[in-house]
mmCIF file of C-alpha atoms and ligand atoms in Angstrom:
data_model
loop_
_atom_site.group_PDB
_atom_site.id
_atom_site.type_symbol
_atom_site.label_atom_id
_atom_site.label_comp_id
_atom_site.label_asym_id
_atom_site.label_seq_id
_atom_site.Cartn_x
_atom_site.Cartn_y
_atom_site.Cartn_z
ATOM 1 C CA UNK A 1 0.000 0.000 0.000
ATOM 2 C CA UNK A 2 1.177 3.530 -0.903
ATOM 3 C CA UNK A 3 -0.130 6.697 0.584
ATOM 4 C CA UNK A 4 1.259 10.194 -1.452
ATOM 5 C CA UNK A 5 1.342 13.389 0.728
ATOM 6 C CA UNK A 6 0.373 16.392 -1.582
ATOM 7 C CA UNK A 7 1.598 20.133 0.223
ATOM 8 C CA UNK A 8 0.581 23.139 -1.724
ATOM 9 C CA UNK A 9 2.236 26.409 -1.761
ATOM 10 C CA UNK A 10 3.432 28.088 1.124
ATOM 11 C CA UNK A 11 3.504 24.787 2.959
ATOM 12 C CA UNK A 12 7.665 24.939 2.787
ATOM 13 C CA UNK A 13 7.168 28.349 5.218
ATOM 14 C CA UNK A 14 5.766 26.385 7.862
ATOM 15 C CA UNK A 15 8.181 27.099 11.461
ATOM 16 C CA UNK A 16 8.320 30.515 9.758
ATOM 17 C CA UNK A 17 4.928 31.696 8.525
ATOM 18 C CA UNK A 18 2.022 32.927 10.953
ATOM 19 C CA UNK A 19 3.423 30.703 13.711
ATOM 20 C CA UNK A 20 -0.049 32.042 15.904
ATOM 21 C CA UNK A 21 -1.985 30.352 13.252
ATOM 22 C CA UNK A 22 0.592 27.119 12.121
ATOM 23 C CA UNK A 23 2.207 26.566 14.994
ATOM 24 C CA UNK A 24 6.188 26.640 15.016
ATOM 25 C CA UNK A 25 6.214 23.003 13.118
ATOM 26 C CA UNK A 26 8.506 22.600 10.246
ATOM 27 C CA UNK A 27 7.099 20.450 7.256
ATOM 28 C CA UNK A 28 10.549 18.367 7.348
ATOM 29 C CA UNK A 29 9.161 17.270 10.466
ATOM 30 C CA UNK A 30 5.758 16.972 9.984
ATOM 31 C CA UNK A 31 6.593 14.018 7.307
ATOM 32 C CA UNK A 32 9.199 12.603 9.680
ATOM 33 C CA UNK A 33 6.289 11.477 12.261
ATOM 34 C CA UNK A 34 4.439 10.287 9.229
ATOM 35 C CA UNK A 35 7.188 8.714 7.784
ATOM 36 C CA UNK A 36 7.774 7.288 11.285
ATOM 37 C CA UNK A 37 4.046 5.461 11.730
ATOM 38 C CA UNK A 38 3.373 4.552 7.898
ATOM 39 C CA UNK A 39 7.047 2.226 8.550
ATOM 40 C CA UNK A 40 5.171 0.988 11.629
ATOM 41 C CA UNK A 41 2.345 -0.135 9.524
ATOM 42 C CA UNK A 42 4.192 -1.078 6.315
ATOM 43 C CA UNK A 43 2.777 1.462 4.501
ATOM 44 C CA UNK A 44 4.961 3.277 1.774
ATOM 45 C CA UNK A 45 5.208 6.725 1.786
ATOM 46 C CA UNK A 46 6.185 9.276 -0.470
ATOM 47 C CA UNK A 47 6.241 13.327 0.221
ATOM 48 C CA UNK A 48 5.228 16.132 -2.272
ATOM 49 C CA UNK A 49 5.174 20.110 -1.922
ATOM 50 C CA UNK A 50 4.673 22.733 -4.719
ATOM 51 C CA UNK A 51 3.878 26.094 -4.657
ATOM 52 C CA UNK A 52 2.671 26.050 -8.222
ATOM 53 C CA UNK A 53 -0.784 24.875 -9.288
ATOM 54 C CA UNK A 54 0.175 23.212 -12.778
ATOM 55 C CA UNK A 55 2.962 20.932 -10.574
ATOM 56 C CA UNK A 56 0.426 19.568 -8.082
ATOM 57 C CA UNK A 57 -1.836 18.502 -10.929
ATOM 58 C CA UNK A 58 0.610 16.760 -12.118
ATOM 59 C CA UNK A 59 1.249 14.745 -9.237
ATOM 60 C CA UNK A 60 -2.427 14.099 -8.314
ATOM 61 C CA UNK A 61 -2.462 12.665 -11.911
ATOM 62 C CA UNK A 62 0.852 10.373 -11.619
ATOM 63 C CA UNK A 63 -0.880 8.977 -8.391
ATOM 64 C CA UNK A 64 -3.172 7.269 -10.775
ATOM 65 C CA UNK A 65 -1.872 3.410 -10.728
ATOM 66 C CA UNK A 66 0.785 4.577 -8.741
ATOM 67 C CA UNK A 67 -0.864 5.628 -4.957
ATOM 68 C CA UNK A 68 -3.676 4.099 -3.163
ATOM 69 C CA UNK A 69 -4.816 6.852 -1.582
ATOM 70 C CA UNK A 70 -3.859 10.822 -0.943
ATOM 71 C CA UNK A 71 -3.229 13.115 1.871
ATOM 72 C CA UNK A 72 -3.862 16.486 0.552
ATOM 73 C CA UNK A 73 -3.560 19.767 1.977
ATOM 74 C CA UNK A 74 -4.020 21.829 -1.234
ATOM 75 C CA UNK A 75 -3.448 24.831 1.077
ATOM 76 C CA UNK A 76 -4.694 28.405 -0.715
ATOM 77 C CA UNK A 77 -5.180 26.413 -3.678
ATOM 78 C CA UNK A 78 -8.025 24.835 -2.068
ATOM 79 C CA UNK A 79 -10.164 27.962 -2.007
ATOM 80 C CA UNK A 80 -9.882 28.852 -5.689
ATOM 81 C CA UNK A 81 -8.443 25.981 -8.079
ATOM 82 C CA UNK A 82 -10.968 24.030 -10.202
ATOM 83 C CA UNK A 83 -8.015 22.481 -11.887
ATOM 84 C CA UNK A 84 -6.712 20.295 -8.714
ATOM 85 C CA UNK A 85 -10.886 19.737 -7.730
ATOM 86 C CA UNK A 86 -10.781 18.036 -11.403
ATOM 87 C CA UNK A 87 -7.281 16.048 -10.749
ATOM 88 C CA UNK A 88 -8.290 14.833 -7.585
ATOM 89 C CA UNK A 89 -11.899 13.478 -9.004
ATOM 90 C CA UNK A 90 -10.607 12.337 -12.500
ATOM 91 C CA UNK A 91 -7.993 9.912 -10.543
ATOM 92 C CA UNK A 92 -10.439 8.722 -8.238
ATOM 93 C CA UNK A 93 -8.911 7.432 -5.502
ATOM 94 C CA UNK A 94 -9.304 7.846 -1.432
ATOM 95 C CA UNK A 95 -8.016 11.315 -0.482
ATOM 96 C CA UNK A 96 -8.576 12.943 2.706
ATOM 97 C CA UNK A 97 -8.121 17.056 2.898
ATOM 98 C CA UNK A 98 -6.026 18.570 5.750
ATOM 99 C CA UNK A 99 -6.228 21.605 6.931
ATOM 100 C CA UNK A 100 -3.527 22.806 9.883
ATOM 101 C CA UNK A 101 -5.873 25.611 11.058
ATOM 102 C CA UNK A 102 -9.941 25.289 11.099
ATOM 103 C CA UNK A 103 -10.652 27.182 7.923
ATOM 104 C CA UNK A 104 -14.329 27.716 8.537
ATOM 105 C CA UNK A 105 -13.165 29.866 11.624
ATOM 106 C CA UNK A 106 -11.365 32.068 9.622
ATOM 107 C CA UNK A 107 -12.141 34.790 6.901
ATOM 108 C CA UNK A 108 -15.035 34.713 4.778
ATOM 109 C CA UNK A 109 -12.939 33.537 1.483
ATOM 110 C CA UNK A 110 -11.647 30.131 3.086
ATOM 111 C CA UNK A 111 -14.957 28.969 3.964
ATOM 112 C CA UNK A 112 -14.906 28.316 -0.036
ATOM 113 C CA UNK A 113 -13.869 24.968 -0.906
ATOM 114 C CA UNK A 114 -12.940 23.548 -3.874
ATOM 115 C CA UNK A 115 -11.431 20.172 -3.018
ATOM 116 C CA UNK A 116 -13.400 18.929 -0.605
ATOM 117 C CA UNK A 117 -16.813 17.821 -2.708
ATOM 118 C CA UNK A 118 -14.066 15.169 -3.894
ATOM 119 C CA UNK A 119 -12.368 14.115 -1.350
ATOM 120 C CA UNK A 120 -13.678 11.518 0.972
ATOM 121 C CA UNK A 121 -12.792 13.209 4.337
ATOM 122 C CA UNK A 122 -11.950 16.482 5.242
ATOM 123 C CA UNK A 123 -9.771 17.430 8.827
ATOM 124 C CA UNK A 124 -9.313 20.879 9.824
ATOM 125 C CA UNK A 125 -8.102 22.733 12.952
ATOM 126 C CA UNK A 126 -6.353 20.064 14.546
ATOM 127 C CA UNK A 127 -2.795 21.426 13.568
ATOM 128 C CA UNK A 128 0.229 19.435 12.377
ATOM 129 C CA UNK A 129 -2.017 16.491 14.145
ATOM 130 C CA UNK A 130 -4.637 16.433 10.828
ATOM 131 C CA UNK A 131 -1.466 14.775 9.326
ATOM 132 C CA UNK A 132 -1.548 12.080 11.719
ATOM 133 C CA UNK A 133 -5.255 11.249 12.188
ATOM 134 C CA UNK A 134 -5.405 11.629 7.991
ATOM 135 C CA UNK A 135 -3.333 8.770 8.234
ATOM 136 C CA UNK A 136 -5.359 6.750 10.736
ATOM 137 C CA UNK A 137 -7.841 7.650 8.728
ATOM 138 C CA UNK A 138 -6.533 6.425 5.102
ATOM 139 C CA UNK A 139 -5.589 2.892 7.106
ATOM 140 C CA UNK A 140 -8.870 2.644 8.133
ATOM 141 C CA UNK A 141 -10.308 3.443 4.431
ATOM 142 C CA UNK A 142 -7.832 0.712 2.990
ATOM 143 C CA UNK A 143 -8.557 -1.894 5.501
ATOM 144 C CA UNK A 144 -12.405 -1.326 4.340
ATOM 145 C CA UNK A 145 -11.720 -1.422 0.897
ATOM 146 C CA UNK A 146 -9.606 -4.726 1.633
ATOM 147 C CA UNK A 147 -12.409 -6.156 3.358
ATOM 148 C CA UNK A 148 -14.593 -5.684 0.483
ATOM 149 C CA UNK A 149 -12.662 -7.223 -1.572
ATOM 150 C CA UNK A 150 -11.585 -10.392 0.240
ATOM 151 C CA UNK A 151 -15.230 -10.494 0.723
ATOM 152 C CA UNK A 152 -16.229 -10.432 -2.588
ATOM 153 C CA UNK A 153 -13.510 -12.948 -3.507
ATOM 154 C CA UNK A 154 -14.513 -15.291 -0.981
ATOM 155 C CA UNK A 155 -18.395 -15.388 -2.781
ATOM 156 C CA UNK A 156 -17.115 -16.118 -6.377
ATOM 157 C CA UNK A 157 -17.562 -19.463 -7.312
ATOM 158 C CA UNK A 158 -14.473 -21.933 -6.844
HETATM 159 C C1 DQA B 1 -4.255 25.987 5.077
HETATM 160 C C2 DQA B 1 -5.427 26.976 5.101
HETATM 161 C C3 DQA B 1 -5.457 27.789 3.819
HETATM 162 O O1 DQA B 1 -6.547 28.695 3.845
HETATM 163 C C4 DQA B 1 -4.181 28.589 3.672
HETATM 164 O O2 DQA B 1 -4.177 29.292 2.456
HETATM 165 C C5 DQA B 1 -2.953 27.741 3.825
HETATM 166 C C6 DQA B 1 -2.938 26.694 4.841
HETATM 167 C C7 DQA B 1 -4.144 25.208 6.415
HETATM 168 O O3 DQA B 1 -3.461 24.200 6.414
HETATM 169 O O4 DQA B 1 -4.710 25.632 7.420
HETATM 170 O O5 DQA B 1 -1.940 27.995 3.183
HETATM 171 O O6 DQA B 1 -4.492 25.037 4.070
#
């Protein structure tokens, strides 16, 4: 199983920007912890962050075959980009949204969301820790979807 972490732009500024609103976390650190609990599980990893638009449709599109599911935090992108709303649904895979502050607290403009009409969970406002119960979160999905499957295996004729 492979899980892709997708950071969009300013995500690289985090331990510098707005620490009253991110916290003093650095992203290098952020996807050391995940790193650290998707090794526990045997879960492979793999880290992306781009502050351009064009670059994280891209990689939303080479997660198809690739990934089995996406941790996305699409960051100001979210509140404006039809383009990665369009990546995320034409790959069609399990993605769950992060968001390190609770956008719907915040000004009128981030209450618009883009992404998450196709993704299958959003978190927000739980800081660095979305990252972390994403993750719980995408096991959980996969162990579902494995279930299924093993299920309907197990009803095909031998
Ligand atoms: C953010 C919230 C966005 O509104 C903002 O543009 C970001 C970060 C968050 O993680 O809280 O860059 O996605």
């Amino acid at each position: 199983m492979k899980i892709v972490v997708i950071q969009g732009p300013n995500l690289n500024m985090l331990g510098v920007r707005e620490q009253n609103i991110y916290g003093p976390m650095k992203l290098e650190q952020i996807h050391a912890q995940m790193k650290e609990v998707a090794t526990q599980n045997g879960v492979e990893i793999e880290f992306f962050q781009s502050n351009l638009e064009g670059e994280l449709v891209d990689k939303i599109q080479e997660c198809y075959g690739d990934a089995d599911g996406i941790v996305i935090n699409a960051a100001a992108y979210t509140h404006t980009s039809i383009a990665i709303r369009d990546a995320l649904a034409a790959v069609n895979l399990p993605a769950i949204e992060v968001h390190i502050s609770n956008i719907n607290r915040r000004e009128e403009f981030r209450k618009e969301n883009m992404i998450a009409p196709v993704c299958t969970s959003s978190i927000v406002g739980f800081g660095p820790f979305g990252y972390h119960l994403a993750m719980m979160g995408m096991f959980q999905i996969m162990n579902e979807i494995q279930a299924a499957q093993e299920a309907q295996t197990a009803q095909q004729p031998a």
